[in-house]
Amino acid sequence: MARKSKSKFDPEVFLAKADGGLTITNYAKGQSVFAQGDPADAVFYIREGRVKISVISAQGKEAVVAFLKAGDFIGEGCLTGRSRRVSTARVLEDSVIARMDKATMVRVLLDEPKFSEKFTAYLLARTVRVEEDLVDQLFNSSEKRLARALLLLANFGKDGKREPVIAKVSQETLADMIGTTRSRVSYF
C-alpha cells in the first residue's frame, strides 16, 4: 500500500493566504522593527533579511540577545500577556517582515494545526538556544563564550549546510553578545 507523502508546511504560502490582521513591510538596513518599551501587540515573521535583538539596561549598557534570519519569528512575547516589548529589534540588512497582530496570531494558532506545529517547534528551538546561552554565560570564560558566539554566527553544525556569516560584526557587538569589553574581544 502506497503512503501519502506528507507535504512540508511552508509559512510563506500560508502567510500569503492569511485572512486579515497581516501586513508586510520592507525595512531598510538599520531601521527598527520595534523598540524596547513599545506596546507588544503583534508577532513578526522575517521573510527576508536579518534582524538583531538587543536589550538596554537602565544604566545604558546594551546586550545583544540574538541574531535572527529569514524564517524566524520575533515579538512572540506578546502572546504571553506581556504588554510592552522587553527588547529592540533592528534590521541588519534590507529586510521584508510580516506583522501579524496578536488577535490574528491567536486565531491562526487555534485554527491552523500545521502553523501551530511550526510555531511551537520554533519556540522550543529558541528556548533551547536561550538556555544554552544562559549556561554559557554562567559557566564559561569569556574566551569560550567568544568562540561559541563565532561558531553560532557561522552556523557551525547546522544540518551540514554552510551559510554566510553575518557581514561586518564589530568587536563591540561581539563584546555585547558575550558580556565582556571590546578590548577583551580584541585581545582574544
CSV table of C-alpha atoms in Angstrom, one decimal:
chain,number,residue,atom,x,y,z
A,1,MET,CA,0.0,0.0,0.0
A,2,ALA,CA,1.4,3.4,-1.0
A,3,ARG,CA,1.8,6.0,1.6
A,4,LYS,CA,0.7,9.6,1.1
A,5,SER,CA,3.6,11.9,1.1
A,6,LYS,CA,3.3,14.4,3.9
A,7,SER,CA,3.7,17.9,2.3
A,8,LYS,CA,6.1,20.2,4.1
A,9,PHE,CA,4.4,23.2,5.6
A,10,ASP,CA,5.5,26.5,4.0
A,11,PRO,CA,4.8,29.5,6.2
A,12,GLU,CA,5.4,31.8,3.2
A,13,VAL,CA,2.4,30.2,1.3
A,14,PHE,CA,0.3,30.2,4.4
A,15,LEU,CA,1.0,33.9,5.3
A,16,ALA,CA,0.1,34.9,1.7
A,17,LYS,CA,-3.3,33.4,2.3
A,18,ALA,CA,-3.8,34.8,5.9
A,19,ASP,CA,-7.2,36.5,6.2
A,20,GLY,CA,-6.7,40.0,7.7
A,21,GLY,CA,-4.5,41.2,10.5
A,22,LEU,CA,-1.3,40.8,8.4
A,23,THR,CA,0.8,43.5,6.9
A,24,ILE,CA,4.1,43.1,5.1
A,25,THR,CA,6.7,45.8,5.3
A,26,ASN,CA,10.1,46.5,3.7
A,27,TYR,CA,12.7,47.7,6.2
A,28,ALA,CA,15.9,49.4,5.3
A,29,LYS,CA,19.2,48.5,6.9
A,30,GLY,CA,19.4,49.9,10.5
A,31,GLN,CA,15.6,50.5,10.8
A,32,SER,CA,13.9,49.5,13.9
A,33,VAL,CA,11.1,46.9,13.7
A,34,PHE,CA,10.1,47.6,17.3
A,35,ALA,CA,11.8,49.2,20.3
A,36,GLN,CA,12.1,48.3,24.0
A,37,GLY,CA,9.1,49.7,25.8
A,38,ASP,CA,6.8,49.8,22.7
A,39,PRO,CA,3.4,48.1,23.0
A,40,ALA,CA,3.6,44.4,22.5
A,41,ASP,CA,0.7,43.9,20.1
A,42,ALA,CA,2.0,41.7,17.3
A,43,VAL,CA,4.2,38.8,16.2
A,44,PHE,CA,6.6,39.3,13.3
A,45,TYR,CA,7.9,36.8,10.7
A,46,ILE,CA,11.1,37.5,8.9
A,47,ARG,CA,10.6,36.8,5.3
A,48,GLU,CA,13.9,38.2,4.0
A,49,GLY,CA,16.9,39.6,5.8
A,50,ARG,CA,18.4,39.5,9.2
A,51,VAL,CA,17.5,41.1,12.5
A,52,LYS,CA,19.4,41.9,15.7
A,53,ILE,CA,17.6,41.6,19.0
A,54,SER,CA,19.1,43.6,21.9
A,55,VAL,CA,18.2,45.0,25.3
A,56,ILE,CA,19.4,48.1,27.0
A,57,SER,CA,19.8,48.2,30.8
A,58,ALA,CA,18.8,51.1,33.0
A,59,GLN,CA,22.5,52.1,33.0
A,60,GLY,CA,22.5,52.2,29.2
A,61,LYS,CA,24.5,49.1,28.6
A,62,GLU,CA,23.4,47.1,25.5
A,63,ALA,CA,23.3,43.3,25.4
A,64,VAL,CA,22.8,41.5,22.1
A,65,VAL,CA,20.3,38.7,22.7
A,66,ALA,CA,20.1,37.1,19.2
A,67,PHE,CA,20.7,37.5,15.5
A,68,LEU,CA,17.7,36.1,13.6
A,69,LYS,CA,17.3,35.4,9.9
A,70,ALA,CA,14.6,34.7,7.3
A,71,GLY,CA,12.2,32.1,8.6
A,72,ASP,CA,12.4,33.2,12.3
A,73,PHE,CA,9.7,34.9,14.4
A,74,ILE,CA,10.2,37.9,16.6
A,75,GLY,CA,7.9,39.6,19.2
A,76,GLU,CA,6.2,36.4,20.3
A,77,GLY,CA,6.3,37.6,23.9
A,78,CYS,CA,3.0,39.4,23.3
A,79,LEU,CA,1.3,36.0,23.3
A,80,THR,CA,2.2,35.6,27.0
A,81,GLY,CA,0.3,38.7,28.1
A,82,ARG,CA,3.3,40.9,28.1
A,83,SER,CA,2.1,44.4,27.3
A,84,ARG,CA,5.4,46.1,26.5
A,85,ARG,CA,8.4,45.0,24.4
A,86,VAL,CA,11.4,44.0,26.5
A,87,SER,CA,13.9,44.2,23.6
A,88,THR,CA,14.6,46.1,20.5
A,89,ALA,CA,14.6,44.5,17.0
A,90,ARG,CA,16.7,46.3,14.4
A,91,VAL,CA,17.3,45.1,10.8
A,92,LEU,CA,20.9,44.4,9.8
A,93,GLU,CA,20.2,44.5,6.1
A,94,ASP,CA,17.3,45.4,3.9
A,95,SER,CA,14.5,43.1,5.0
A,96,VAL,CA,10.9,42.1,4.4
A,97,ILE,CA,9.0,41.3,7.5
A,98,ALA,CA,5.4,40.2,8.0
A,99,ARG,CA,3.5,41.6,11.0
A,100,MET,CA,0.6,39.6,12.4
A,101,ASP,CA,-1.5,41.4,15.1
A,102,LYS,CA,-1.9,39.5,18.3
A,103,ALA,CA,-5.6,38.6,17.8
A,104,THR,CA,-5.0,37.2,14.3
A,105,MET,CA,-2.0,35.2,15.6
A,106,VAL,CA,-4.0,33.7,18.4
A,107,ARG,CA,-6.8,32.8,15.9
A,108,VAL,CA,-4.4,31.3,13.5
A,109,LEU,CA,-2.7,29.2,16.2
A,110,LEU,CA,-6.1,27.8,17.2
A,111,ASP,CA,-7.4,27.2,13.7
A,112,GLU,CA,-4.3,26.1,11.7
A,113,PRO,CA,-2.6,23.0,13.2
A,114,LYS,CA,0.3,23.0,10.7
A,115,PHE,CA,1.1,26.6,11.5
A,116,SER,CA,0.8,25.9,15.3
A,117,GLU,CA,3.2,22.9,14.9
A,118,LYS,CA,5.7,25.1,13.0
A,119,PHE,CA,5.5,27.9,15.5
A,120,THR,CA,5.8,25.6,18.5
A,121,ALA,CA,8.8,23.9,17.0
A,122,TYR,CA,10.4,27.3,16.5
A,123,LEU,CA,9.7,28.4,20.1
A,124,LEU,CA,11.1,25.2,21.5
A,125,ALA,CA,14.3,25.5,19.5
A,126,ARG,CA,14.7,29.1,20.5
A,127,THR,CA,14.1,28.2,24.2
A,128,VAL,CA,16.9,25.6,24.0
A,129,ARG,CA,19.2,28.2,22.5
A,130,VAL,CA,18.4,30.7,25.3
A,131,GLU,CA,19.1,28.0,27.9
A,132,GLU,CA,22.4,27.2,26.2
A,133,ASP,CA,23.3,30.9,26.2
A,134,LEU,CA,22.5,31.2,29.9
A,135,VAL,CA,24.7,28.2,30.8
A,136,ASP,CA,27.4,29.7,28.6
A,137,GLN,CA,27.2,33.0,30.5
A,138,LEU,CA,27.2,31.3,33.9
A,139,PHE,CA,29.9,28.7,33.5
A,140,ASN,CA,32.3,29.6,30.6
A,141,SER,CA,35.1,32.0,30.4
A,142,SER,CA,34.8,35.0,28.1
A,143,GLU,CA,37.3,33.2,25.7
A,144,LYS,CA,35.0,30.2,25.4
A,145,ARG,CA,31.9,32.4,25.1
A,146,LEU,CA,33.6,34.3,22.2
A,147,ALA,CA,34.5,31.0,20.5
A,148,ARG,CA,30.9,29.8,20.8
A,149,ALA,CA,29.4,33.1,19.6
A,150,LEU,CA,31.7,32.9,16.5
A,151,LEU,CA,30.7,29.3,15.8
A,152,LEU,CA,27.0,30.2,16.2
A,153,LEU,CA,27.4,33.2,13.8
A,154,ALA,CA,29.0,30.8,11.3
A,155,ASN,CA,26.0,28.4,11.8
A,156,PHE,CA,28.6,25.7,12.6
A,157,GLY,CA,27.0,22.2,12.8
A,158,LYS,CA,23.5,23.3,11.5
A,159,ASP,CA,22.2,20.5,9.3
A,160,GLY,CA,25.5,20.2,7.4
A,161,LYS,CA,24.6,23.4,5.4
A,162,ARG,CA,27.1,26.2,5.0
A,163,GLU,CA,25.6,29.7,5.5
A,164,PRO,CA,27.3,33.0,5.3
A,165,VAL,CA,28.3,34.7,8.5
A,166,ILE,CA,26.6,38.0,9.2
A,167,ALA,CA,28.9,40.5,7.5
A,168,LYS,CA,30.8,43.1,9.5
A,169,VAL,CA,30.1,42.1,13.1
A,170,SER,CA,32.1,44.5,15.1
A,171,GLN,CA,34.2,43.7,18.1
A,172,GLU,CA,31.8,45.9,20.1
A,173,THR,CA,28.9,43.8,19.0
A,174,LEU,CA,30.7,40.6,19.9
A,175,ALA,CA,31.5,42.1,23.3
A,176,ASP,CA,27.8,42.9,23.8
A,177,MET,CA,26.9,39.3,22.8
A,178,ILE,CA,29.3,37.6,25.3
A,179,GLY,CA,29.2,40.1,28.2
A,180,THR,CA,32.7,41.5,28.1
A,181,THR,CA,34.6,44.5,26.8
A,182,ARG,CA,35.6,45.3,23.3
A,183,SER,CA,39.3,45.5,24.3
A,184,ARG,CA,39.0,41.9,25.7
A,185,VAL,CA,37.5,40.7,22.4
A,186,SER,CA,40.3,42.4,20.5
A,187,TYR,CA,42.9,40.7,22.8
A,188,PHE,CA,41.4,37.3,22.1
